[in-house]
Structure formats: structure tokens, C-alpha cells
Amino acid sequence: MHDGCTFNHRYVKSNPHEVENATWMLTVFVQVFNCFGRQFCLHFEAFQLGMAPVYMAFLRFMGDDNEAKKFSYSLEVGANGRKLIWQGIPRSIRDSHRKVRDSQDGLVIQRNLALYFSGGDRQEL
């Protein structure tokens, strides 16, 4: 559990070839944190969107949809003097992560852009 409304996370692959591997496996990372006295979950996934391997990050609120709509959030990823920003409203935890992922209601990063942001060793994003 992370306390605070702002934090940085570095997504690191232990094998740099996994980032480029043609067989793109589902990877899920979930960070729970406390903000404004409420709990949120940051989801970060790697999956296949059609034929394209992508990363996706989105926020879910630990409560119902009406309460979730009272909040907003911003996610950003960047490197090499460039930045990609997503601003949104958290989804309720009552919406399955698959429903949120399938709606693409979050920061979607194509693999080639993720590789660009990952730096020279391609081990982290």
C-alpha cells in the first residue's frame, strides 16, 4: 500500500529480450494506494491488442461508480525529452479489469513507443 497522491513507478523486465519478444505474454502489475482517505488501484498490463503488443495503465477506485466520478487522475510516461500523458476519471473497482482494458479507457502505449521510452538497455519503462 502506497500513501500519497503522487508517485513514480519504474516497470522493469528482468530479461530485456522479453520487451521485444514476438510472443507477447500477459503481464499485470497492480499498485494499491491511499489518497484523500480513499483507496485506488493502478493497473499496468502488457497484452496483445489485435495484432499489436501494447502496454496499458489505468486507475480504479475502491468504491462505486458514482463516487469514482468525483475524482480525476493523470498518468505520464516519458524519456528522451518526450512525454505521453493520459488524463481520466478512475473506474470503479466493480468494473472488471478486463472490461476497462477492452474499452481502452487508460494510457495505451504501443510497443515501439515503449521501446523508445525504455532507454538504451530496453529493460525498464
Coordinates of C-alpha atoms in Angstrom, one line a residue, residues 6-117:
T6 CA 1.7 11.3 -6.4
F7 CA 4.3 8.6 -7.0
N8 CA 6.7 7.3 -9.6
H9 CA 6.9 3.7 -10.7
R10 CA 9.5 2.1 -12.9
Y11 CA 8.3 -1.0 -14.7
V12 CA 11.4 -3.3 -15.0
K13 CA 11.7 -6.5 -17.1
S14 CA 14.3 -8.9 -15.8
N15 CA 15.1 -10.1 -19.3
P16 CA 15.4 -7.2 -21.8
H17 CA 14.5 -9.5 -24.7
E18 CA 11.0 -10.0 -23.2
V19 CA 10.2 -6.4 -24.1
E20 CA 10.9 -7.2 -27.7
N21 CA 9.8 -10.8 -27.8
A22 CA 7.3 -11.7 -30.6
T23 CA 5.4 -14.0 -28.2
W24 CA 3.8 -11.2 -26.1
M25 CA 2.6 -12.6 -22.8
L26 CA 0.0 -11.0 -20.5
T27 CA 1.8 -9.2 -17.6
V28 CA -0.2 -7.5 -14.9
F29 CA 1.2 -5.1 -12.2
V30 CA -1.2 -3.7 -9.6
Q31 CA -0.3 -0.9 -7.1
V32 CA -2.8 -0.1 -4.3
F33 CA -2.5 3.4 -2.7
N34 CA -4.2 5.7 -0.3
C35 CA -5.1 9.2 -1.4
F36 CA -7.6 11.7 0.1
G37 CA -8.5 9.0 2.6
R38 CA -9.7 6.7 -0.2
Q39 CA -8.1 3.7 -1.8
F40 CA -7.2 3.4 -5.5
C41 CA -5.6 0.7 -7.7
L42 CA -3.2 1.4 -10.5
H43 CA -3.2 -1.3 -13.1
F44 CA -0.4 -1.8 -15.5
E45 CA -0.7 -4.5 -18.2
A46 CA 1.1 -5.8 -21.2
F47 CA -1.1 -7.6 -23.6
Q48 CA -1.9 -8.1 -27.3
L49 CA -4.4 -5.6 -28.8
G50 CA -5.4 -7.2 -32.0
M51 CA -2.1 -8.0 -33.6
A52 CA -0.2 -5.2 -31.8
P53 CA 1.5 -5.7 -28.5
V54 CA 0.8 -2.8 -26.1
Y55 CA 1.1 -1.6 -22.5
M56 CA -1.9 -0.1 -20.8
A57 CA -2.2 1.7 -17.4
F58 CA -5.4 2.8 -15.8
L59 CA -6.7 3.7 -12.3
R60 CA -9.6 2.0 -10.4
F61 CA -11.4 3.4 -7.4
M62 CA -12.2 1.1 -4.4
G63 CA -15.9 2.0 -4.4
D64 CA -18.9 2.5 -6.6
D65 CA -19.1 4.4 -10.0
N66 CA -20.8 7.5 -8.6
E67 CA -18.0 8.0 -6.0
A68 CA -15.3 7.3 -8.6
K69 CA -16.6 10.1 -10.8
K70 CA -15.7 12.7 -8.2
F71 CA -12.0 12.1 -8.9
S72 CA -9.6 12.6 -11.8
Y73 CA -6.1 11.4 -12.4
S74 CA -3.2 11.9 -14.7
L75 CA -0.6 9.3 -15.9
E76 CA 2.5 10.1 -17.8
V77 CA 5.3 8.2 -19.3
G78 CA 8.4 9.7 -20.9
A79 CA 12.0 9.7 -21.8
N80 CA 14.4 11.3 -24.2
G81 CA 12.8 14.7 -23.9
R82 CA 9.3 13.4 -24.8
K83 CA 6.2 12.7 -22.7
L84 CA 2.9 10.9 -23.2
I85 CA 0.1 12.0 -20.8
W86 CA -3.3 10.4 -20.1
Q87 CA -5.9 12.2 -18.0
G88 CA -9.0 10.4 -17.0
I89 CA -11.6 9.5 -14.3
P90 CA -11.0 6.4 -12.3
R91 CA -13.2 3.4 -13.0
S92 CA -15.0 1.7 -10.2
I93 CA -13.4 -1.5 -8.8
R94 CA -16.8 -3.0 -9.6
D95 CA -15.9 -2.8 -13.3
S96 CA -13.7 -5.8 -14.1
H97 CA -10.2 -5.0 -15.2
R98 CA -10.9 -6.8 -18.5
K99 CA -13.9 -4.5 -19.1
V100 CA -11.7 -1.4 -18.5
R101 CA -8.9 -2.9 -20.6
D102 CA -11.2 -3.8 -23.5
S103 CA -12.7 -0.2 -23.5
Q104 CA -9.1 1.1 -23.7
D105 CA -10.1 3.7 -21.0
G106 CA -6.5 4.4 -20.0
L107 CA -3.0 5.2 -21.1
V108 CA -2.2 2.8 -24.0
I109 CA 1.4 2.6 -25.2
Q110 CA 2.3 0.8 -28.4
R111 CA 5.3 -1.5 -28.0
N112 CA 7.6 0.6 -30.4
L113 CA 6.9 3.7 -28.3
A114 CA 7.5 1.7 -25.1
L115 CA 10.9 0.6 -26.5
Y116 CA 11.7 4.2 -27.3
F117 CA 10.9 5.3 -23.7

